[in-house]
XYZ file of C-alpha atoms in Angstrom:
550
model
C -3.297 -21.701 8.509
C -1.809 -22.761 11.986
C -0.776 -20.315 14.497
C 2.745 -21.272 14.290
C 2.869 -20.466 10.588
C 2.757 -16.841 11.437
C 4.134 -16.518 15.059
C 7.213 -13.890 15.424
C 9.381 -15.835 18.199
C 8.684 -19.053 16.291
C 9.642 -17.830 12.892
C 12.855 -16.063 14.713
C 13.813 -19.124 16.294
C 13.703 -21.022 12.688
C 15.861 -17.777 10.856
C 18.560 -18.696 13.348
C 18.620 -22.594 13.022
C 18.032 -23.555 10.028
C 18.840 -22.827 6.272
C 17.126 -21.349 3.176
C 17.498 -21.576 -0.295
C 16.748 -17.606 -0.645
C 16.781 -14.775 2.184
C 14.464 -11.838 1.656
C 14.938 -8.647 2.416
C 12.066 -6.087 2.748
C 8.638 -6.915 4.042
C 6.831 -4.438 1.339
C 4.692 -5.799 -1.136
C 7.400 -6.654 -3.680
C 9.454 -8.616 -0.843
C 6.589 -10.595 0.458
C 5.519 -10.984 -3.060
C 8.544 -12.924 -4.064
C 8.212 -14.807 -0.378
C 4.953 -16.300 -1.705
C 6.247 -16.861 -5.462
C 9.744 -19.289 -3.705
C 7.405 -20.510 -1.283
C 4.726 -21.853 -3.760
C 7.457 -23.465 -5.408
C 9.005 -25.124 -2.851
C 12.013 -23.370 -2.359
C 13.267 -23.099 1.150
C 12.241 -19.638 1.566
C 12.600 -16.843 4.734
C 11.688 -12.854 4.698
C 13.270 -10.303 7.117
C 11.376 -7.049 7.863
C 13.320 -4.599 9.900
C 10.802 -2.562 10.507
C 6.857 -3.536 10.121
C 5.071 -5.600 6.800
C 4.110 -2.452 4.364
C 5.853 0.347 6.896
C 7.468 1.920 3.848
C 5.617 3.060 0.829
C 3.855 -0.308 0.425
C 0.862 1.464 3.137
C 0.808 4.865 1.584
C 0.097 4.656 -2.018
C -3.000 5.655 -3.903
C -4.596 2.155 -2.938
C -5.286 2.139 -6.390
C -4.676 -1.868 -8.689
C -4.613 -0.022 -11.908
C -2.905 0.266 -15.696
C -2.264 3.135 -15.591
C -4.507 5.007 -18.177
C -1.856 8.496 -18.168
C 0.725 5.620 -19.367
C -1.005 5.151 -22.431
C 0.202 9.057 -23.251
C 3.702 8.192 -22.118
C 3.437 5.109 -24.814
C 3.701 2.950 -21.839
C 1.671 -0.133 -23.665
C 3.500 -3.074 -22.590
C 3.576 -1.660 -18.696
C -0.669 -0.622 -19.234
C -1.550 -4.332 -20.930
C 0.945 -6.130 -18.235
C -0.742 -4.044 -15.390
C -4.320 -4.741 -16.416
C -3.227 -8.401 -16.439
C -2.220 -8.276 -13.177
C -5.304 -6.495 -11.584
C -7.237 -9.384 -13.356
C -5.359 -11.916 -11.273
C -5.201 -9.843 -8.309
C -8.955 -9.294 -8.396
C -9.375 -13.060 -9.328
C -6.623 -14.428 -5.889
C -8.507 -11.633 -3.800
C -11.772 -10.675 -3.885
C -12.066 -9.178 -0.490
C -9.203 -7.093 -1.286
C -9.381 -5.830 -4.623
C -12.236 -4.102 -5.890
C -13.692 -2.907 -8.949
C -13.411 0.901 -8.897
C -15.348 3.271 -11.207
C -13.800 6.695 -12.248
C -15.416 9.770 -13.098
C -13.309 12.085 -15.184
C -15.393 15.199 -15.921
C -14.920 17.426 -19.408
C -15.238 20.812 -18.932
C -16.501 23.278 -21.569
C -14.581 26.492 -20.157
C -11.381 26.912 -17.904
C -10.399 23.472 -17.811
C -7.776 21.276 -19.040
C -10.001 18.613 -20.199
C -11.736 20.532 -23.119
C -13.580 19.074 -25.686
C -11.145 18.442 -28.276
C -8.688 16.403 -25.868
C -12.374 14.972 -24.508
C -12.163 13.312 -27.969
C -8.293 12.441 -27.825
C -9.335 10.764 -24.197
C -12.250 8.804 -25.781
C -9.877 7.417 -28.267
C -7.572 6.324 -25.385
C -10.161 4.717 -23.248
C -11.298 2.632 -26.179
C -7.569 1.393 -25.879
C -8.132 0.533 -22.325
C -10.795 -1.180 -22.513
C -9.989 -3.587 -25.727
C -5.923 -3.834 -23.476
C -7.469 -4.828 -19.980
C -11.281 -3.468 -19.668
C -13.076 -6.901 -21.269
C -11.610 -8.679 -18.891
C -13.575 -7.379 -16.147
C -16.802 -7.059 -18.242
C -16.987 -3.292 -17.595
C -16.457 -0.982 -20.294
C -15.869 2.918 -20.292
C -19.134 5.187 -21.338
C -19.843 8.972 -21.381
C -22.673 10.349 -19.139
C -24.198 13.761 -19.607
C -23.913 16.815 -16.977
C -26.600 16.014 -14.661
C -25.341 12.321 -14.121
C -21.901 13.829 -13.869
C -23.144 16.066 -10.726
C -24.617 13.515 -9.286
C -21.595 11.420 -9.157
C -19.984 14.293 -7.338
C -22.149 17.535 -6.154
C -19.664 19.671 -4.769
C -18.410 20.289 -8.898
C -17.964 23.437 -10.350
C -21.009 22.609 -12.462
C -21.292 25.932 -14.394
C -18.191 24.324 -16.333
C -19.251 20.549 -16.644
C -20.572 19.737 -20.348
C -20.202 15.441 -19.828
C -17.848 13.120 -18.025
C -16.207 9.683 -18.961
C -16.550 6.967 -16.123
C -14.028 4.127 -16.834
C -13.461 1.113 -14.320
C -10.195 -0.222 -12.183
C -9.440 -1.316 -9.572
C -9.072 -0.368 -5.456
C -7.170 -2.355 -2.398
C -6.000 -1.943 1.177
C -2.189 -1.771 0.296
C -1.218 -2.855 3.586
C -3.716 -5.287 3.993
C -3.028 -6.829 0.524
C 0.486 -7.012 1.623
C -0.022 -8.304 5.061
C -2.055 -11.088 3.374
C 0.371 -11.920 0.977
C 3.212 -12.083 3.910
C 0.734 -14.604 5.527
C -0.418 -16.477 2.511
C 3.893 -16.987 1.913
C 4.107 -18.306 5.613
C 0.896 -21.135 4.953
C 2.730 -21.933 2.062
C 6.235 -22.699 4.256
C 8.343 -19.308 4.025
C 9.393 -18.051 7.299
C 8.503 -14.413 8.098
C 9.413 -12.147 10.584
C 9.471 -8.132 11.126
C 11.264 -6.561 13.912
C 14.063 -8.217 12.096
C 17.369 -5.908 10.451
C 20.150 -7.421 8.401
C 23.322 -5.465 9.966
C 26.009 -7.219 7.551
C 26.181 -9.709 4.621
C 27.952 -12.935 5.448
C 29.946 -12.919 1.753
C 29.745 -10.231 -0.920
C 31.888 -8.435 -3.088
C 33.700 -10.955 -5.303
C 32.619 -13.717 -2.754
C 29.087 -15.890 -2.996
C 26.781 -14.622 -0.153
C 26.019 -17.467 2.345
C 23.491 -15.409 4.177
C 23.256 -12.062 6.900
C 23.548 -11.391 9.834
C 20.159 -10.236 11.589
C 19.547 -8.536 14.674
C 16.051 -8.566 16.239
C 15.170 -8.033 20.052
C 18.465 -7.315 20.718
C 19.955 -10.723 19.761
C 21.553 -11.099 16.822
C 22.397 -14.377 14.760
C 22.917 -15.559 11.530
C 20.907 -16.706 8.510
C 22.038 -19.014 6.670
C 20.825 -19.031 2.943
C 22.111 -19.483 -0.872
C 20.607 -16.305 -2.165
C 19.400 -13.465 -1.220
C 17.044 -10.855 -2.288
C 17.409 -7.420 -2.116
C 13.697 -6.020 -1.798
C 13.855 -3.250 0.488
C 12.508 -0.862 -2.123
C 13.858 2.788 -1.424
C 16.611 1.298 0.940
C 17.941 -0.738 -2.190
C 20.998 1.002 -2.493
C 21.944 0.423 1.695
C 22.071 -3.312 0.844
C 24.108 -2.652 -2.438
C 26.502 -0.996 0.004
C 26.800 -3.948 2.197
C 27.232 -5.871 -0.862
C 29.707 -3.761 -3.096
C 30.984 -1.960 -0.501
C 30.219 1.456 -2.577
C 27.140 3.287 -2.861
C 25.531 2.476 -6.037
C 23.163 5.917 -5.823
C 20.801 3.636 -8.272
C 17.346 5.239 -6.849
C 15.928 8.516 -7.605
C 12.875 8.619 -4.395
C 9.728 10.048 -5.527
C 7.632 11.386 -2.898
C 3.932 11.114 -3.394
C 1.367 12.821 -0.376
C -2.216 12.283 0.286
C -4.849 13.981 2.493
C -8.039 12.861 4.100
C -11.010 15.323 4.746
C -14.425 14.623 5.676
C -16.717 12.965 3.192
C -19.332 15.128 3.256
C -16.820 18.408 1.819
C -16.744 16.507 -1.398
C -19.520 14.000 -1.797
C -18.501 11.726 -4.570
C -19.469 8.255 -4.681
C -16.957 7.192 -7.087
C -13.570 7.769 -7.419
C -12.948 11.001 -9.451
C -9.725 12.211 -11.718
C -8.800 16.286 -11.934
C -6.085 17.507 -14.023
C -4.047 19.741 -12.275
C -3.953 23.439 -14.045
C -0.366 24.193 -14.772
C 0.951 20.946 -13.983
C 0.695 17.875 -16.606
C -0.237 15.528 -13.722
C -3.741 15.008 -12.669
C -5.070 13.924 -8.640
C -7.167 11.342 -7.741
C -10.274 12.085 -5.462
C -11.209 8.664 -4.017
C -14.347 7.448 -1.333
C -13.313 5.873 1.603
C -16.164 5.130 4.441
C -16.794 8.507 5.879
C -13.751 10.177 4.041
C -12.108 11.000 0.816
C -8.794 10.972 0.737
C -7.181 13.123 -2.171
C -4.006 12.675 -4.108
C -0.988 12.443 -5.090
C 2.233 14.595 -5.720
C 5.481 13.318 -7.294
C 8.109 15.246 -6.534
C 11.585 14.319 -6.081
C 13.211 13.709 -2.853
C 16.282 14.180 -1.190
C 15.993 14.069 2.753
C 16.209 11.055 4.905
C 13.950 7.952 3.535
C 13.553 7.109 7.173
C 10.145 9.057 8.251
C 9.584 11.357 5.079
C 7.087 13.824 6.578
C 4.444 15.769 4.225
C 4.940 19.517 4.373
C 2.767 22.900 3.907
C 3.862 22.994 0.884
C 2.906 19.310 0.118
C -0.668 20.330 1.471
C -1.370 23.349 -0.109
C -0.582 21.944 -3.995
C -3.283 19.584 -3.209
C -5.488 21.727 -1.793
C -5.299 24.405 -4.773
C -6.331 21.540 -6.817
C -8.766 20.507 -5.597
C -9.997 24.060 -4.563
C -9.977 24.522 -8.528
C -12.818 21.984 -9.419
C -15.236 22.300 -6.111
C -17.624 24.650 -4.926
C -16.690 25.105 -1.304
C -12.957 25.549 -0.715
C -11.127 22.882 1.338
C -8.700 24.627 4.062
C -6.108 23.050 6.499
C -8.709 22.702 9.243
C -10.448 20.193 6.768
C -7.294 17.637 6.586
C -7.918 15.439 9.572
C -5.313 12.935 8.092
C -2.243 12.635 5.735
C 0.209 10.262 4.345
C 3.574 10.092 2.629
C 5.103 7.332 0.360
C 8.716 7.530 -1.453
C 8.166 5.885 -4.750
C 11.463 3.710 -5.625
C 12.085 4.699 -8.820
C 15.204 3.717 -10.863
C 17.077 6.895 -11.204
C 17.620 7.813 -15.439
C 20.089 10.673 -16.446
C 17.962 12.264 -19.157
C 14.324 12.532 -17.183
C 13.682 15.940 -15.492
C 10.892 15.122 -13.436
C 9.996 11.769 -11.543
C 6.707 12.138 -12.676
C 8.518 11.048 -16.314
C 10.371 8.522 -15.172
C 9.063 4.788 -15.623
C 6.895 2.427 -13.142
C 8.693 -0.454 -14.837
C 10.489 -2.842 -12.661
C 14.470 -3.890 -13.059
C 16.772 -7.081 -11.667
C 20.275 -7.048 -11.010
C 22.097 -9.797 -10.344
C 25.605 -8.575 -8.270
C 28.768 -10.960 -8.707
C 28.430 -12.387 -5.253
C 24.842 -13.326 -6.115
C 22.725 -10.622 -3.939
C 19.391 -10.168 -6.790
C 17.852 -6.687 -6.163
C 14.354 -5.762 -7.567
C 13.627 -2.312 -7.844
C 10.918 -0.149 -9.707
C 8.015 -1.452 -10.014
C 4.212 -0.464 -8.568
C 1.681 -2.004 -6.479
C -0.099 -3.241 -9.176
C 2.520 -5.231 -10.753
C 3.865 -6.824 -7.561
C 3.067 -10.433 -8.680
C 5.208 -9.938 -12.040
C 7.803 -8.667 -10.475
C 7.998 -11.353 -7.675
C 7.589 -13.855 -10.533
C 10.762 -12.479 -12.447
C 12.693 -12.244 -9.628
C 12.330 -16.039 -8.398
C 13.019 -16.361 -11.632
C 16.319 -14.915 -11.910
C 16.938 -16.810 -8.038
C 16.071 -20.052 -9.427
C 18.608 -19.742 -12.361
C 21.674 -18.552 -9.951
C 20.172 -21.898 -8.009
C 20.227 -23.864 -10.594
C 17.030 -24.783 -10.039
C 14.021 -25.497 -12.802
C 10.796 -23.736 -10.926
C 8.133 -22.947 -12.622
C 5.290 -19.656 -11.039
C 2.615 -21.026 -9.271
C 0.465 -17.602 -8.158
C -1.108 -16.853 -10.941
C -4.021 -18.407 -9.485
C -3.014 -18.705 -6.100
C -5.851 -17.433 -3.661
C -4.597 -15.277 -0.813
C -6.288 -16.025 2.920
C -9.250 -14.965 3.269
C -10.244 -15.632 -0.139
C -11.383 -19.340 0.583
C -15.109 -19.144 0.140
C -15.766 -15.695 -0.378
C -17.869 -14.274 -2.638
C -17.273 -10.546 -4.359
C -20.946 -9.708 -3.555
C -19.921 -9.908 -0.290
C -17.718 -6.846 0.082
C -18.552 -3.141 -1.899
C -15.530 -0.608 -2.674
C -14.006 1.314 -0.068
C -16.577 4.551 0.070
C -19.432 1.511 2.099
C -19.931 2.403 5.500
C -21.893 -0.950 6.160
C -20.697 -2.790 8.838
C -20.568 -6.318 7.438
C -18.762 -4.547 4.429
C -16.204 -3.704 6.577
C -14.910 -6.790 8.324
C -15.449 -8.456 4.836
C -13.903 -6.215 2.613
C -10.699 -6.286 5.052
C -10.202 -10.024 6.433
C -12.654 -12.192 3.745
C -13.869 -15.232 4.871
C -11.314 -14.610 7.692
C -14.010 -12.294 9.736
C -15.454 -14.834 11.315
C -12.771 -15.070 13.689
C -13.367 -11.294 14.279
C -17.084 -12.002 15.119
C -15.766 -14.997 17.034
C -13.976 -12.709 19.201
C -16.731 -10.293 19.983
C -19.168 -13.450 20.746
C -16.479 -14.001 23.416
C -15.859 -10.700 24.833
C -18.616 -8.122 23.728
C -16.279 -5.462 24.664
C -14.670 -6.104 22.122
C -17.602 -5.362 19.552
C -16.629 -1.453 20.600
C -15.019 0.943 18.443
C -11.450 1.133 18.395
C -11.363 4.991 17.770
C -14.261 6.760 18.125
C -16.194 7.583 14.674
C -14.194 4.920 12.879
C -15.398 1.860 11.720
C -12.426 -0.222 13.583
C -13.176 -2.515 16.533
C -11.472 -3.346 19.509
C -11.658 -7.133 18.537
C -9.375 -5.761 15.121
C -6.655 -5.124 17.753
C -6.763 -8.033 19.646
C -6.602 -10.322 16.076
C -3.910 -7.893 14.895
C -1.814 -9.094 17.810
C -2.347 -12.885 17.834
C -2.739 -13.457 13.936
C -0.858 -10.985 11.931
C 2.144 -10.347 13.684
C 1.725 -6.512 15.170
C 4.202 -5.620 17.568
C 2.800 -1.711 18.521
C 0.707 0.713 18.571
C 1.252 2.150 15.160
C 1.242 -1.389 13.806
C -2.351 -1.631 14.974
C -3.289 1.880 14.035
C -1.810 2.530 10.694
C -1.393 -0.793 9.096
C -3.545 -3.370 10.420
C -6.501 -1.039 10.707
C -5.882 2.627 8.661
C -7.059 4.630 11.233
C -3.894 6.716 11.820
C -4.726 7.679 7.896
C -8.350 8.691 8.654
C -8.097 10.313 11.767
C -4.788 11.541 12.515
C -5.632 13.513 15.848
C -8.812 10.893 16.701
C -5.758 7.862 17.090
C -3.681 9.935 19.356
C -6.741 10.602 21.441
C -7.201 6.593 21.424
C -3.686 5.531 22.014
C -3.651 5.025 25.477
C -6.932 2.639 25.253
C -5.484 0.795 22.465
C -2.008 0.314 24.105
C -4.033 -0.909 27.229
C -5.780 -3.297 25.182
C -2.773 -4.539 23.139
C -0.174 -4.103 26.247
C -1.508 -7.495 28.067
C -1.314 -9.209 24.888
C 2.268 -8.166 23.807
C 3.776 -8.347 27.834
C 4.115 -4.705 28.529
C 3.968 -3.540 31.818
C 2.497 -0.091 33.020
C 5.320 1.314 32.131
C 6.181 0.198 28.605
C 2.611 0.947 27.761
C 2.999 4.707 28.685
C 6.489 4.404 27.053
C 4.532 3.204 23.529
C 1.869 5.676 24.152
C 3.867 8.588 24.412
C 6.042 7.351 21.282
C 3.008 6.910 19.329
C 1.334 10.292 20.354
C 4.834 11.856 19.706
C 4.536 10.974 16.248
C 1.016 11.909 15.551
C 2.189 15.786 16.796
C 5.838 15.443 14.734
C 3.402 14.073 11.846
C 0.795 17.516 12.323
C 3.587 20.135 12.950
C 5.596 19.409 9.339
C 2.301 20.060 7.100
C 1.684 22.836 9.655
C -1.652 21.541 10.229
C -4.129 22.386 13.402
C -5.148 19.617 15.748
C -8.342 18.515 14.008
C -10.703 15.496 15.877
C -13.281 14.064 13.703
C -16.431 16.378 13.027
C -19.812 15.672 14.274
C -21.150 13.763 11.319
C -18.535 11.217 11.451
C -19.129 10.606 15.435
């Protein structure tokens, strides 16, 4: 992949001369998804991203590439045997991304929700999984006994643990997976740029769209294109306004929260699922280096989709649950990081709770040809890209045909799955594997060059300096948080430890990006500002990372 293919002030240079068979709107996963799907079919392709790649809810999911074993109670079959499709191919186009994941699901023989009677029920199900999706992956669920169970995950309740079920999915980076889709769409010819806003459709209504306007860096111009496609995700209905000049009020926001504590408070070395008492959801308890992040709500949402913050309330349901199943009881001054993501779901009159309403995907095709693709889940972003380009290449006229079903992503070339281990490895070469591929060589290139680099980015995270520097050149980051919650997850592990690191990272990043003394304190202070706005909604004390992870 040259340089140029994923350069900012190259790409904005080509939005504003040239012209594209399909615009794209929304740098999530779906949007960059359907980048690479026009791309890889030779379709004259270009992505705007107003804000970062994966700033929305595409960076704060579960990190989970799963079907979706509740859906099988919901009688979601189609969505569970399309899903487990897709996390085949995703494992298969990106091994250093997507892992194999085992889950633990314990059966309790008093005061819990998994009894023995739905144990049996559950058994049935997971036989279901694995004949839908499981084979495929050559692992198949079993049941363990007590004492295995434990061992899995000490910190149990173990007076009330008769057996457990482990089953297998799978795990990725979200924003990772999506940053390397964005790139693997610009190799392939699309032209990608965030820092980029669409302020007004050139068309719509009754009249064929011939592009948007765009403003980024102060300038704005015009793209010119034949279609565009409406992937913004949450912000959907703000580009059906532009379009039909009335709000459509066509997405019901889900908001879904996660916390990270300390490793060593839970001790699992698999990913573990908990029914929640009195709710019919269950939370996911998941290893990640020297933390476990826990998770998630789904609640609906009605505030501003701009910087949805996770409350006390927010932190306190998770807590309780969790509380429920361990011996030691997790308190605030445990949760040394959160994270909120507003599920896009499509809004149905007769479902009370979001937690009912469906992951499936829909396409809507306006009369001025805007095609918006909403719904959806991580896991299924290749499908949906594929029927989207789909529905562009028929208002094109156009005979395309998919071509990323086995399309590897960079970083893929060469590498080997034995190479990386799941997210809970703390091993060094794990690390730059399991996030850039065959790609960390350049990252080891970089420290043989500087050895400065080979330092820490935040102290008692596995992040190094050199991550920084090749966020900047390679992959397009244009801040602090870029660097700190999406290119590395840092901000998600250590909330108060990035704040504490901000001002070394913006020197770093500040001679790479132009910034004078000035804008560097300006970006600090922004950054830093967050981080406190971030800690002061979940009414959370400032917590730096304990000894054992320093």
């Amino acid at each position: 992949m040259g340089i140029s293919d994923f350069d900012r002030a190259t790409s904005l240079a080509r939005l504003a001369t040239e012209e594209f068979d399909v615009l794209i709107v929304g740098g999530g996963i779906t949007g960059v998804g359907c980048a690479l799907d026009a791309a890889s079919r030779g379709l004259r392709t270009a992505l705007v991203e107003r804000d970062d790649f994966a700033s929305g809810t595409s960076s704060k999911s579960s990190k989970l590439i799963h079907g979706g074993i509740r859906y099988l109670q919901q009688r979601e079959y189609k969505l569970v045997y399309e899903s487990l499709l897709e996390r085949q191919i995703a494992l298969r186009n990106a091994p250093h991304l997507v892992r194999v994941l085992p889950f633990l699901i314990p059966i309790l023989s008093k005061d819990g929700l998994i009894n023995r009677k739905i144990a049996r029920a559950l058994g049935a199900a997971m036989w279901m999984y694995d004949l839908t999706g499981g084979l495929r992956i050559r692992k198949t669920h079993k049941r363990i006994n007590r004492g295995e169970a434990l061992a899995h995950m000490p910190e149990l309740r173990s007076k009330n643990v008769s057996s457990a079920y482990i089953y297998y999915d799978g795990e990725a980076d979200d924003a990772r997976l999506t940053l390397a889709i964005a790139r693997t769409a610009a190799a392939n010819g699309a032209v990608v740029a965030n820092g980029a806003s669409v302020t007004e459709l050139i068309g719509g209504g009754e009249t064929p769209v011939s592009g948007a306007r765009v403003k980024a860096d102060g300038q704005v111009f015009d793209v010119r294109a034949r279609i565009i496609i409406n992937a913004t995700g949450v912000w959907a209905d703000e580009i059906r306004t532009l379009d039909e000049h009335t709000d459509p009020n066509s997405i019901r926001p889900a908001k879904g929260i996660h916390i990270t504590v300390p490793w060593g408070k839970i001790r699992n070395d698999i990913a573990v699922v908990l029914p929640v008492a009195k709710d019919r959801r269950s939370i996911f308890v998941v290893p990640w280096g020297n933390t476990t992040y826990i998770g998630t709500t789904d609640t609906d949402y009605e505030d501003g989709v701009e910087e949805p913050q996770c409350t006390d309330q927010d932190v306190e349901y998770l807590l309780t649950a969790i509380n429920a199943a361990i011996k030691e009881p997790l308190t605030k001054d445990d949760v040394i990081g959160t994270w909120v993501g507003l599920r896009p779901l499509l809004r149905q009159a007769d479902s009370e709770r979001t937690a009912d309403l469906s992951r499936r995907h829909g396409i809507r095709v306006s009369a001025s040809g805007v095609i918006t693709i909403t719904g959806g889940k991580l896991t299924t972003y290749r499908r949906m890209a594929s029927d989207t380009i789909d529905a562009a290449s028929r208002e094109l006229n156009q005979k395309t045909k998919c071509r990323t079903k086995n399309l590897p992503l960079i970083g893929a070339d060469g590498f080997k799955p034995s190479m990386s281990s799941h997210n809970g490895s703390t091993d060094p070469e794990f690390h730059l594997t399991s996030r850039y591929g065959s790609e960390s060589k350049k990252i080891k290139d970089l420290v043989a060059g500087d050895p400065r680099l080979g330092k820490p980015l935040v102290t008692g995270l596995p992040y190094l300096r050199a991550e920084a520097i090749f966020a900047v050149r390679y992959e397009m980051a244009q801040d602090i948080d870029d660097v700190l919650d999406r290119r590395t997850r840092a901000r998600l592990l250590a909330r108060d430890a990035t704040s504490a690191a901000a001002i070394d990272v913006g020197n770093l990043i500040g001679p790479e990006l132009g910034w004078d003394e000035a804008e560097i304190t300006r970006r600090v202070c922004a950054y830093q500002e967050s981080i406190t706005a971030e800690r002061e909604a979940a009414h959370l004390p400032e917590t730096l990372l304990p000894s054992e992870l320093t």
